[in-house]
């Protein structure tokens, strides 16, 4: 009996593991054992609901097209080689899963958006546990609803890096989940254009040529718990509405035009619990309205924030600003944003009332930052005696700095974030 | 706005100008003159801070015929408070002179301008009501005609020529305000020169060095480094892009032709002063083409970085080939694109 029970348990486990695929056939593909040696052949044999298990080996089959509801599973990391000529996998249809493959050397074309995995006009697609190296575009998705892209490792070609496409590229999609991917050396790590109601979480995007993450015309999306490190220009969120940006880390985005986040024409969004560490500019805002920026930590950035005059009704509250060369810079004198109750390490007032707030207001815009804004070349004078003198004088008698850009209740102690 | 002090001389001028407003208590502020053949010497109504004088009774007599209301001091609640308002301004002016701050002077001037505008509005409102609210039983009725006096200057009412203008008091107020505005302008200019001169010199030096290398010619794109001037995106797509070079040699780069047109339409440039307006060749890397000598293809599926969906080609042939390669692509010219992108 105990043996029987053990078997039963194994069977049950098998049932659980296979769940939906139980009724369907499993087609095995292997170059050393088995009858079928080509994935293309297996795909042509398969019907909706079948699984194709691909054993390890290198498969050079040019462009494989999948338009049936199948589960394409790689066992022991089989490698699909595009030989630098082909788009490797083209997916269209519904209920398709691709997991466990290594994609190598997909083709490059300056005219066509070749990708290692391209997905067009589809529904309910899952791409997981794949490794994609040296692709032009790695994963290119257009017009797809319900897509999961999880735990993929995507690494562009450092040699042709100036010519590379995006790591994960989504165009006109809905309800996407981008979870746990690692992306590097591409144009934009993750690119969203016309993508709505989606979640980007727990990804690491680093050393990409342009942005770690790029939003264009994409509304009602959330990105949380991602790390964006050493990208050309950080993260760009443009022409979008209702984007929720929480608990991300923006680290080491250095360069003349680099940002932690670049906000351009975006409204009604939320930026909270993020860390901006050692970026040229933590947050750059232009044409940005009604954004709440709360509970973030700005640490050792060139500028913690650059707020252009075209920004209205943004609330910057309860943030820590420490070790930044400039806390806030702006290019206008009209201020329609509020900057209350933040912690500024440059604040040198006292709290005699002991309510946790400084007795005199803090002006986060230094005179020098106004001068630099008008003429970037003067940055040479950073940390010179002349500048510290000017800033001290400006503190005593404000003249160039916008009078209303002021924190009336600066915090005495930093917030625990 | 500066919070610096103004010079003592300026403070004395502000002081004197404020006091000069005291004169308005003793002279008329505004006058309305009426001329007509039957009154060749004219009828005059003088408005003081707290009363009306002149030929008011004769004017009232005339007004009776056309159904206008009787003009009397009691009609105007303004006469009750005007003297206090002027006193308030004088006091405020003295305080400004005492404080001697540049920005306080500025706000005082704004406040004065506001007061001036408001009083003119009040005067207009009174004139409107007075000229329109006519007695329906009047002896002379001219359908569709109102007798609103002019706000400032001349107007013909029936056979009367009506003139409305400031009297001595009004001129005093005007001159005082102008002088104080000039004082502010002068002080502000002084301040600007003084406080920014050190960094300005550095700026000028550095700028000067930068200028030497400027030439009026197109500049190739540095992909991965250049930023679109309009949308701030890094420029990486080699197929699309555009560039403006001004007559002074300043170069603006864009990732999409639409970004360039948007900037051109925003009025940032004088269109006549652009040396080059260029677009990137779709087929050849970093080949900039003059917008007037190239072919454009527009199509929904062209997909440019900013979705203006237009590609540029050197000549007819490649443009035709490209247009045939997609759905619903059209060959268009620069004028069309410029007109249609907003």
XYZ file of C-alpha atoms in Angstrom:
759
model
C 0.000 0.000 0.000
C 2.665 2.556 0.868
C 4.189 2.133 -2.574
C 0.802 2.576 -4.207
C 0.178 5.703 -2.158
C 3.473 7.107 -3.278
C 2.572 6.505 -6.899
C -0.784 8.126 -6.402
C 0.881 11.163 -4.929
C 3.284 11.391 -7.837
C 0.421 11.129 -10.257
C -1.468 13.853 -8.461
C 1.595 16.038 -8.554
C 1.895 15.334 -12.241
C -1.734 16.319 -12.682
C -1.158 19.529 -10.839
C 1.924 20.383 -12.811
C 0.362 19.718 -16.151
C -3.145 20.887 -15.340
C -4.526 22.232 -18.618
C -2.107 20.348 -20.792
C -3.223 16.978 -19.521
C -5.755 16.359 -22.231
C -3.380 17.482 -24.906
C -0.490 15.708 -26.514
C 3.113 16.377 -25.734
C 5.375 16.454 -28.764
C 9.035 15.954 -27.961
C 11.714 17.547 -30.059
C 15.336 16.524 -29.716
C 18.324 16.397 -31.955
C 19.867 13.355 -30.330
C 16.952 11.220 -29.294
C 13.404 11.059 -30.567
C 12.014 11.176 -34.079
C 11.367 14.843 -34.458
C 14.415 17.049 -34.718
C 12.866 20.286 -35.912
C 10.712 22.720 -33.959
C 9.076 23.875 -37.162
C 7.998 20.331 -37.879
C 6.614 19.926 -34.369
C 4.675 23.163 -34.654
C 3.153 22.078 -37.940
C 2.049 18.791 -36.372
C 0.590 20.351 -33.252
C -3.022 21.291 -32.711
C -4.463 23.819 -30.266
C -3.713 22.807 -26.704
C -0.637 20.687 -27.441
C 2.708 21.043 -25.754
C 6.044 20.927 -27.502
C 8.945 19.986 -25.306
C 12.243 20.901 -26.826
C 15.320 19.144 -25.525
C 18.703 20.766 -25.266
C 20.712 21.487 -28.378
C 21.215 24.253 -30.895
C 18.404 24.804 -33.376
C 19.065 26.839 -36.516
C 15.711 26.968 -38.199
C 15.455 30.531 -39.392
C 12.107 32.091 -38.601
C 9.684 29.929 -36.590
C 6.057 31.020 -36.766
C 3.581 30.028 -34.085
C -0.089 30.696 -34.664
C -1.662 27.884 -32.657
C -2.466 27.730 -28.953
C 0.561 25.747 -27.844
C 2.934 25.533 -24.958
C 6.513 25.675 -26.260
C 8.752 24.546 -23.477
C 12.524 24.326 -23.468
C 14.084 21.582 -21.366
C 17.621 22.280 -20.256
C 17.934 25.544 -22.160
C 17.771 24.618 -25.831
C 19.278 27.314 -27.982
C 17.515 28.974 -30.936
C 20.123 30.570 -33.170
C 19.042 33.292 -35.590
C 22.484 33.335 -37.228
C 22.324 37.100 -37.354
C 19.835 36.875 -40.229
C 16.407 35.902 -39.018
C 13.679 36.967 -36.704
C 13.661 33.845 -34.535
C 10.131 33.477 -33.206
C 6.995 35.124 -34.560
C 3.874 34.622 -32.489
C 0.311 35.417 -33.402
C -2.946 33.992 -32.038
C -4.034 33.237 -28.496
C -3.122 31.197 -25.435
C 0.527 30.665 -26.283
C 3.365 30.144 -23.830
C 7.085 30.127 -24.600
C 9.436 29.278 -21.793
C 12.931 28.092 -21.067
C 14.768 28.921 -24.310
C 17.994 30.630 -25.160
C 17.676 33.028 -28.108
C 20.906 33.900 -29.810
C 21.891 36.272 -32.609
C 18.580 37.373 -34.019
C 18.757 39.264 -37.306
C 19.302 42.967 -37.686
C 17.698 45.271 -40.168
C 17.784 49.026 -40.145
C 14.435 49.109 -41.914
C 12.470 46.380 -40.106
C 12.090 45.901 -36.403
C 13.530 42.399 -36.235
C 13.161 40.758 -32.849
C 14.174 37.559 -31.102
C 10.540 37.100 -30.112
C 7.918 39.065 -31.960
C 4.295 38.910 -31.039
C 1.612 40.510 -33.192
C -2.165 40.622 -32.851
C -2.460 38.114 -30.042
C -4.155 37.413 -26.738
C -3.145 35.705 -23.550
C 0.542 35.179 -24.197
C 3.180 34.145 -21.685
C 6.925 34.501 -22.273
C 8.984 33.349 -19.343
C 12.363 32.107 -18.207
C 13.991 32.824 -21.552
C 17.429 34.171 -22.162
C 17.900 36.508 -25.091
C 21.327 37.691 -26.110
C 22.574 39.785 -28.981
C 19.176 40.591 -30.397
C 18.184 43.741 -32.253
C 14.837 43.998 -30.501
C 14.650 41.255 -27.869
C 10.917 41.012 -27.228
C 8.674 43.018 -29.528
C 4.961 42.979 -28.778
C 2.322 44.811 -30.760
C -1.419 44.834 -30.416
C -1.671 42.176 -27.711
C -4.000 41.910 -24.753
C -3.139 39.927 -21.611
C 0.537 39.281 -21.864
C 2.935 38.069 -19.205
C 6.667 38.634 -19.669
C 8.353 37.132 -16.650
C 11.854 36.261 -15.488
C 13.589 36.702 -18.818
C 17.220 37.674 -19.086
C 17.864 40.044 -21.929
C 21.296 41.207 -22.879
C 22.001 43.294 -25.964
C 25.079 43.273 -28.077
C 27.668 45.637 -26.648
C 29.503 45.773 -29.964
C 26.622 47.164 -31.960
C 25.096 48.934 -29.037
C 24.522 52.194 -30.879
C 22.349 50.295 -33.306
C 20.309 48.218 -30.960
C 16.534 48.098 -30.545
C 14.575 47.994 -27.318
C 14.763 45.153 -24.800
C 11.071 44.702 -24.127
C 9.053 46.728 -26.590
C 5.289 46.994 -26.248
C 3.096 48.862 -28.676
C -0.653 49.184 -28.344
C -1.101 46.611 -25.612
C -3.430 46.192 -22.694
C -3.094 44.382 -19.399
C 0.552 43.447 -19.606
C 2.608 42.157 -16.729
C 6.367 42.702 -16.972
C 7.821 40.954 -13.964
C 11.286 39.973 -12.790
C 13.188 40.566 -16.020
C 16.783 41.627 -16.271
C 17.540 43.831 -19.259
C 20.754 45.492 -20.360
C 22.604 46.979 -23.325
C 19.552 47.801 -25.367
C 18.193 51.103 -26.663
C 15.425 51.378 -24.077
C 15.269 48.585 -21.529
C 11.486 48.559 -21.476
C 9.499 50.615 -23.951
C 5.778 51.298 -23.665
C 3.819 53.053 -26.378
C 0.028 53.124 -26.198
C 0.048 50.533 -23.427
C -2.633 50.747 -20.760
C -3.609 49.061 -17.502
C -0.287 47.339 -17.108
C 2.144 46.526 -14.340
C 5.925 46.607 -14.481
C 7.441 45.164 -11.370
C 10.659 43.735 -9.930
C 12.733 44.279 -13.073
C 16.317 45.318 -13.291
C 17.161 47.533 -16.235
C 20.768 48.662 -16.503
C 23.333 50.039 -18.911
C 20.859 50.696 -21.654
C 21.777 53.218 -24.298
C 18.885 55.538 -23.715
C 16.267 54.904 -21.054
C 15.860 52.102 -18.566
C 12.143 52.469 -19.036
C 10.327 54.619 -21.548
C 6.654 55.512 -21.483
C 4.963 57.159 -24.441
C 1.246 57.849 -24.544
C 0.657 55.094 -21.999
C -2.009 55.633 -19.381
C -3.094 53.939 -16.174
C 0.065 51.946 -15.712
C 2.049 51.111 -12.627
C 5.716 50.444 -12.133
C 7.016 49.372 -8.763
C 10.038 47.701 -7.190
C 12.204 48.117 -10.268
C 15.833 49.092 -10.332
C 17.158 51.402 -13.023
C 20.908 51.613 -12.936
C 23.466 53.368 -15.147
C 21.197 53.937 -18.082
C 22.002 56.611 -20.639
C 19.266 58.885 -19.393
C 17.271 57.045 -16.719
C 13.522 56.661 -17.059
C 11.305 58.773 -19.292
C 7.596 59.102 -18.742
C 6.109 61.192 -21.526
C 2.709 62.217 -22.774
C 0.962 59.953 -20.295
C -1.676 60.103 -17.582
C -2.294 58.290 -14.327
C 1.024 56.543 -13.988
C 1.859 55.128 -10.591
C 5.579 55.076 -9.825
C 6.399 53.579 -6.466
C 9.294 52.007 -4.622
C 11.713 52.042 -7.530
C 15.397 52.737 -7.388
C 17.030 55.153 -9.806
C 20.746 54.851 -9.420
C 23.821 56.210 -11.192
C 22.184 57.689 -14.239
C 25.027 60.064 -15.011
C 25.553 62.102 -18.146
C 24.963 65.571 -19.490
C 21.296 64.838 -20.178
C 20.674 62.017 -17.728
C 17.783 61.845 -15.315
C 16.410 59.560 -12.680
C 13.007 60.281 -14.135
C 12.280 62.602 -17.028
C 8.664 63.734 -16.844
C 7.337 65.423 -19.955
C 3.706 66.270 -20.453
C 2.329 63.952 -17.851
C -0.481 64.481 -15.384
C -2.381 62.996 -12.471
C 0.318 60.624 -11.384
C 1.982 59.499 -8.200
C 5.663 59.177 -7.378
C 6.340 57.699 -3.963
C 8.842 55.706 -1.926
C 11.469 55.881 -4.637
C 15.175 56.265 -4.181
C 17.084 58.667 -6.416
C 20.739 58.056 -5.810
C 23.584 59.729 -7.723
C 21.799 60.830 -10.864
C 22.616 63.962 -12.802
C 19.038 65.081 -12.206
C 16.759 63.100 -9.877
C 13.480 64.245 -11.406
C 13.222 66.549 -14.391
C 9.724 67.940 -14.932
C 8.339 69.754 -17.920
C 4.669 70.299 -18.724
C 3.781 68.233 -15.700
C 0.532 68.706 -13.824
C -1.049 67.423 -10.653
C 1.628 64.977 -9.642
C 2.112 64.035 -6.026
C 5.710 63.403 -5.107
C 5.828 61.980 -1.598
C 8.134 59.966 0.624
C 11.035 59.825 -1.814
C 14.686 59.974 -0.991
C 16.941 62.186 -3.103
C 20.532 61.460 -2.348
C 23.761 62.775 -3.902
C 22.244 63.892 -7.171
C 23.579 66.791 -9.210
C 20.119 68.297 -9.035
C 17.495 66.566 -6.915
C 14.753 68.128 -9.020
C 14.512 70.417 -11.999
C 11.057 71.918 -12.177
C 10.418 73.871 -15.358
C 8.026 76.803 -15.280
C 5.474 74.838 -17.305
C 4.598 72.644 -14.300
C 1.444 73.253 -12.292
C -0.162 72.000 -9.118
C 2.460 69.445 -8.254
C 2.836 68.585 -4.607
C 6.282 67.833 -3.324
C 5.885 66.825 0.276
C 7.581 64.614 2.865
C 10.713 63.872 0.880
C 14.297 63.686 2.031
C 16.866 65.790 0.208
C 20.407 65.035 1.206
C 23.828 65.495 -0.307
C 22.571 66.961 -3.590
C 24.653 69.642 -5.302
C 21.430 71.509 -5.990
C 18.131 70.698 -4.370
C 15.740 72.395 -6.763
C 16.315 74.312 -9.978
C 13.765 76.145 -12.051
C 13.774 78.400 -15.079
C 10.983 80.771 -14.149
C 9.889 82.967 -11.316
C 6.269 81.902 -11.228
C 5.788 78.942 -8.933
C 2.569 76.975 -8.988
C 3.808 73.947 -7.120
C 4.071 73.353 -3.402
C 7.200 72.191 -1.619
C 6.138 71.839 1.988
C 7.299 69.641 4.844
C 10.386 68.140 3.268
C 13.708 67.456 4.894
C 16.586 69.482 3.406
C 20.064 68.810 4.684
C 21.132 72.306 3.648
C 18.580 73.893 5.952
C 20.264 75.697 8.825
C 17.388 77.101 10.814
C 16.402 76.220 14.363
C 13.320 74.681 15.852
C 12.710 76.633 19.022
C 9.044 75.667 19.093
C 10.045 72.003 19.073
C 7.277 70.959 16.731
C 9.639 69.179 14.354
C 9.524 71.997 11.804
C 12.110 74.714 11.333
C 11.124 78.187 12.501
C 12.036 79.949 9.292
C 11.165 78.800 5.774
C 13.716 77.142 3.500
C 14.413 78.234 -0.059
C 15.558 75.171 -1.980
C 16.602 77.127 -5.060
C 20.037 78.643 -4.730
C 21.018 81.704 -6.700
C 23.788 79.800 -8.369
C 21.382 77.144 -9.589
C 19.366 79.917 -11.259
C 22.507 81.188 -12.963
C 23.483 77.699 -14.085
C 19.986 77.163 -15.429
C 20.393 80.230 -17.614
C 23.922 79.421 -18.594
C 25.179 75.871 -18.173
C 28.805 76.862 -18.743
C 28.954 78.542 -15.357
C 28.898 75.080 -13.853
C 32.684 75.318 -13.950
C 32.387 77.571 -10.925
C 30.744 74.901 -8.773
C 32.080 74.889 -5.210
C 34.155 78.010 -5.834
C 34.391 80.723 -3.226
C 32.626 83.169 -5.490
C 29.598 80.909 -5.644
C 29.347 80.216 -1.947
C 29.623 83.929 -1.373
C 26.874 84.638 -3.882
C 24.630 82.015 -2.323
C 25.151 83.412 1.144
C 24.354 86.904 -0.100
C 21.280 85.614 -1.855
C 20.086 83.933 1.322
C 20.244 87.246 3.138
C 18.622 89.247 0.370
C 16.809 87.029 -2.136
C 16.814 88.578 -5.587
C 17.135 86.109 -8.432
C 15.467 83.151 -6.814
C 11.713 82.790 -7.097
C 10.175 84.211 -3.983
C 7.365 81.705 -3.799
C 9.463 78.603 -4.228
C 9.711 77.997 -0.571
C 9.248 75.292 2.031
C 7.376 76.957 4.862
C 7.675 73.978 7.169
C 11.027 72.325 6.564
C 11.539 69.200 8.641
C 14.336 69.238 11.188
C 15.041 65.526 11.075
C 15.114 63.314 7.978
C 12.202 60.966 7.479
C 12.737 57.250 7.912
C 12.184 55.908 4.441
C 12.018 90.259 -7.701
C 14.673 91.948 -5.783
C 14.537 92.642 -2.143
C 17.369 95.158 -2.214
C 17.285 98.743 -1.078
C 16.913 101.681 -3.418
C 19.086 104.766 -3.227
C 18.243 107.648 -0.903
C 17.689 109.965 -3.831
C 15.054 107.610 -5.194
C 13.438 107.375 -1.815
C 13.150 111.189 -1.684
C 11.562 111.237 -5.109
C 8.994 108.626 -4.072
C 8.382 110.662 -0.921
C 7.834 113.893 -2.865
C 5.613 112.259 -5.448
C 3.441 110.750 -2.752
C 3.033 114.126 -1.075
C 2.226 115.790 -4.382
C -0.981 113.777 -4.431
C -2.165 116.056 -1.605
C -2.723 118.720 -4.273
C -5.563 116.668 -5.710
C -7.651 117.756 -2.722
C -7.563 121.323 -3.964
C -7.997 120.989 -7.717
C -10.498 119.208 -9.962
C -9.479 115.719 -11.032
C -11.504 115.220 -14.179
C -13.542 117.390 -16.576
C -16.269 116.784 -19.081
C -16.834 119.478 -21.733
C -19.825 119.814 -23.997
C -19.856 122.022 -27.075
C -22.866 122.767 -29.254
C -24.001 125.581 -31.578
C -26.304 126.919 -28.905
C -23.486 126.880 -26.327
C -20.483 128.070 -28.332
C -18.478 128.801 -25.191
C -19.123 125.289 -24.007
C -20.495 123.665 -20.913
C -18.055 122.231 -18.411
C -18.520 119.771 -15.567
C -15.593 119.420 -13.192
C -15.222 116.406 -10.974
C -13.406 116.863 -7.697
C -12.503 114.314 -5.114
C -15.663 115.061 -3.182
C -17.925 117.204 -5.339
C -19.048 118.356 -8.776
C -18.773 121.919 -10.038
C -19.225 123.868 -13.262
C -22.353 124.119 -15.406
C -24.002 121.136 -13.733
C -27.368 122.813 -13.448
C -27.501 123.697 -17.172
C -26.497 120.180 -18.114
C -29.190 118.836 -15.831
C -31.697 121.061 -17.550
C -30.707 119.674 -20.912
C -30.719 116.137 -19.649
C -34.279 116.555 -18.480
C -35.503 116.737 -22.071
C -33.923 113.497 -23.105
C -34.848 111.637 -19.936
C -31.452 111.436 -18.257
C -31.334 111.515 -14.525
C -30.514 114.598 -12.548
C -26.801 114.701 -11.725
C -26.040 115.482 -8.101
C -23.288 114.754 -5.612
C -25.622 112.542 -3.586
C -25.829 110.104 -6.504
C -22.199 109.108 -6.112
C -21.152 107.110 -3.074
C -17.637 107.481 -4.510
C -17.456 111.070 -3.283
C -17.805 109.786 0.268
C -14.706 107.615 0.094
C -12.476 109.024 -2.648
C -10.653 111.365 -0.295
C -9.844 108.479 2.010
C -8.630 106.311 -0.853
C -6.261 109.025 -2.044
C -5.098 109.555 1.538
C -4.444 105.831 1.776
C -2.304 105.908 -1.364
C -0.358 108.878 -0.068
C 0.294 107.153 3.229
C 1.293 103.954 1.459
C 3.662 105.893 -0.780
C 5.314 107.476 2.241
C 5.737 104.033 3.782
C 7.302 102.764 0.564
C 9.735 105.666 0.625
C 10.500 104.856 4.243
C 11.010 101.127 3.600
C 13.086 101.850 0.514
C 12.858 98.300 -0.854
C 12.867 97.722 -4.574
C 10.262 95.009 -4.585
C 7.906 96.890 -2.271
C 8.068 99.831 -4.674
C 7.216 97.472 -7.492
C 4.115 96.173 -5.749
C 3.087 99.691 -4.837
C 3.233 100.562 -8.547
C 1.206 97.494 -9.437
C -1.290 98.458 -6.769
C -1.435 102.008 -8.132
C -1.966 100.779 -11.667
C -4.709 98.545 -10.373
C -6.303 101.520 -8.613
C -6.135 103.564 -11.801
C -7.709 100.843 -13.889
C -10.395 100.245 -11.318
C -11.361 103.910 -11.064
C -11.593 104.155 -14.867
C -13.797 101.096 -14.843
C -15.982 102.650 -12.153
C -16.250 105.822 -14.176
C -17.211 103.847 -17.266
C -19.817 101.873 -15.357
C -21.364 105.076 -14.076
C -21.368 106.604 -17.556
C -22.968 103.534 -19.005
C -25.758 103.374 -16.476
C -26.328 107.091 -16.678
C -26.444 107.151 -20.439
C -28.627 104.085 -20.884
C -31.069 104.310 -17.998
C -33.476 106.833 -19.533
C -36.871 108.009 -18.443
C -39.461 106.522 -20.842
C -41.646 109.640 -20.495
C -38.958 112.034 -21.767
C -39.898 114.782 -24.189
C -37.300 113.904 -26.824
C -36.856 110.263 -27.614
C -34.392 109.017 -30.167
C -34.866 105.282 -30.653
C -31.690 103.292 -30.241
C -29.597 106.200 -29.030
C -27.844 106.277 -25.685
C -26.137 109.225 -24.098
C -23.165 107.562 -22.548
C -20.377 110.127 -22.159
C -16.959 109.141 -23.510
C -14.531 107.491 -21.087
C -11.629 109.477 -22.420
C -11.489 111.708 -25.457
C -14.240 112.817 -27.808
C -17.690 111.544 -28.663
C -20.653 113.077 -30.475
C -23.962 112.965 -28.640
C -26.833 114.370 -30.812
C -25.628 117.862 -31.657
C -23.177 117.994 -28.784
C -19.458 117.354 -28.961
C -18.542 115.744 -25.666
C -14.960 115.684 -24.378
C -13.787 113.783 -21.332
C -10.275 114.214 -19.964
C -8.220 114.526 -16.814
C -8.108 117.898 -15.153
C -5.137 119.234 -13.138
C -5.616 116.667 -10.349
C -5.749 113.805 -12.790
C -2.549 114.970 -14.433
C -0.824 115.222 -11.086
C -1.720 111.598 -10.309
C -0.575 110.488 -13.759
C 2.751 112.306 -13.601
C 3.473 111.145 -10.034
C 2.830 107.510 -10.940
C 4.957 107.752 -14.068
C 7.890 109.238 -12.207
C 7.733 106.530 -9.558
C 7.632 103.877 -12.270
C 10.735 105.432 -13.826
C 12.448 105.422 -10.447
C 11.711 101.732 -10.106
C 12.957 100.992 -13.606
C 16.173 102.874 -12.969
C 16.808 101.164 -9.626
C 15.996 97.761 -11.011
C 18.424 98.253 -13.831
C 21.118 99.361 -11.376
C 20.525 96.330 -9.240
C 20.698 93.963 -12.171
C 23.998 95.355 -13.343
C 25.456 95.303 -9.873
C 24.534 91.898 -8.508
C 24.931 89.701 -11.530
C 27.898 91.367 -13.051
C 30.504 88.901 -11.742
C 28.887 85.757 -13.112
C 27.772 87.660 -16.179
C 31.338 88.464 -17.080
C 32.264 84.820 -16.728
C 29.251 83.879 -18.792
C 30.192 86.328 -21.495
C 33.747 84.995 -21.540
C 32.711 81.377 -21.780
C 30.025 82.209 -24.316
C 32.530 84.140 -26.347
C 34.813 81.121 -26.458
C 31.850 78.994 -27.503
C 30.886 81.409 -30.260
C 34.217 81.257 -32.022
C 33.608 77.678 -33.051
C 30.137 78.442 -34.422
C 29.576 78.180 -38.118
C 26.329 78.285 -39.983
C 26.211 74.755 -41.258
C 24.310 71.569 -40.501
C 25.678 69.307 -37.828
C 25.568 65.515 -38.074
C 23.662 63.651 -35.391
C 25.494 62.052 -32.531
C 23.244 59.116 -31.802
C 22.869 58.221 -28.183
C 24.075 61.680 -27.134
C 21.867 64.219 -28.873
C 18.572 65.174 -27.326
C 15.460 66.284 -29.171
C 14.984 69.970 -28.428
C 11.198 69.707 -28.261
C 10.374 66.374 -26.681
C 13.635 65.949 -24.744
C 14.016 62.351 -25.862
C 17.424 60.972 -26.638
C 17.870 60.600 -30.385
C 18.636 57.000 -31.352
C 16.477 56.135 -34.354
C 18.577 56.681 -37.449
C 15.704 56.631 -39.886
C 14.037 59.761 -38.617
C 15.085 63.127 -37.324
C 15.281 66.759 -38.314
C 17.417 69.800 -37.727
C 17.201 73.568 -37.785
C 20.232 75.812 -38.187
C 19.608 79.495 -37.523
C 21.386 82.304 -39.297
C 23.519 82.746 -36.220
C 24.645 79.148 -36.451
C 22.657 77.739 -33.569
C 21.665 74.114 -34.202
C 18.460 72.496 -32.990
C 18.027 68.746 -33.397
C 14.830 66.760 -33.280
C 14.021 63.064 -33.212
C 10.974 63.456 -35.405
C 9.976 65.923 -38.095
C 6.844 66.718 -36.074
C 8.900 67.959 -33.154
C 10.602 70.436 -35.475
C 7.361 71.680 -36.968
C 5.849 72.097 -33.525
C 8.750 74.291 -32.494
C 8.600 76.275 -35.745
C 4.911 76.884 -35.233
C 5.375 77.923 -31.617
C 6.835 81.233 -32.760
C 10.220 80.665 -31.147
C 12.002 81.563 -34.355
C 11.707 84.218 -36.934
C 11.036 81.941 -39.898
C 13.061 84.224 -42.137
C 16.147 83.787 -40.036
C 16.594 80.064 -40.440
C 19.612 79.145 -42.506
C 18.713 75.467 -42.873
C 15.599 73.410 -42.272
C 16.562 69.770 -42.720
C 15.237 66.244 -42.365
C 17.029 62.948 -41.988
C 17.145 60.656 -44.993
C 15.232 57.470 -44.201
C 17.648 55.348 -46.175
C 21.057 56.803 -45.566
C 22.519 57.317 -42.161
C 23.119 60.905 -41.131
C 22.230 62.309 -44.534
C 20.390 65.545 -43.900
C 18.091 66.752 -46.678
C 16.639 70.177 -47.320
C 12.911 70.025 -46.661
C 12.103 71.784 -49.913
C 14.144 69.381 -52.027
C 13.048 66.007 -50.816
C 10.098 63.653 -50.873
C 8.051 62.677 -47.849
C 5.978 59.583 -47.284
C 3.240 59.651 -44.707
C 1.562 56.486 -43.433
C 0.064 55.234 -40.180
C 2.439 52.273 -40.215
C 5.614 54.319 -40.650
C 5.876 54.780 -36.861
C 8.318 57.497 -36.028
C 9.569 58.167 -32.487
C 6.889 60.736 -31.795
C 4.160 59.268 -33.966
C 4.142 61.869 -36.676
C 4.673 58.930 -39.022
C 6.520 60.687 -41.811
C 9.698 59.513 -43.538
C 11.902 61.572 -45.851
C 13.689 60.507 -49.053
C 16.247 62.034 -51.325
C 14.288 61.523 -54.514
C 11.112 60.270 -56.108
C 12.225 56.694 -56.718
C 13.023 55.500 -53.187
C 9.976 57.377 -51.919
C 7.780 55.518 -54.377
C 9.305 52.185 -53.417
C 8.792 52.889 -49.761
C 5.223 54.012 -50.271
C 4.402 50.801 -52.126
C 5.849 48.702 -49.301
C 3.159 49.546 -46.808
C -0.547 50.120 -46.542
C -2.050 53.494 -47.128
C 1.186 55.389 -47.515
C 1.119 58.656 -49.398
C 3.774 60.790 -50.961
C 3.422 64.332 -49.698
C 5.404 67.553 -49.825
C 6.823 69.831 -47.160
C 3.979 72.341 -47.374
C 1.425 69.644 -46.734
C 3.294 68.242 -43.750
C 3.918 71.653 -42.290
C 0.277 72.517 -42.590
C -1.045 69.294 -41.165
C 1.143 68.838 -38.132
C -0.011 70.875 -35.180
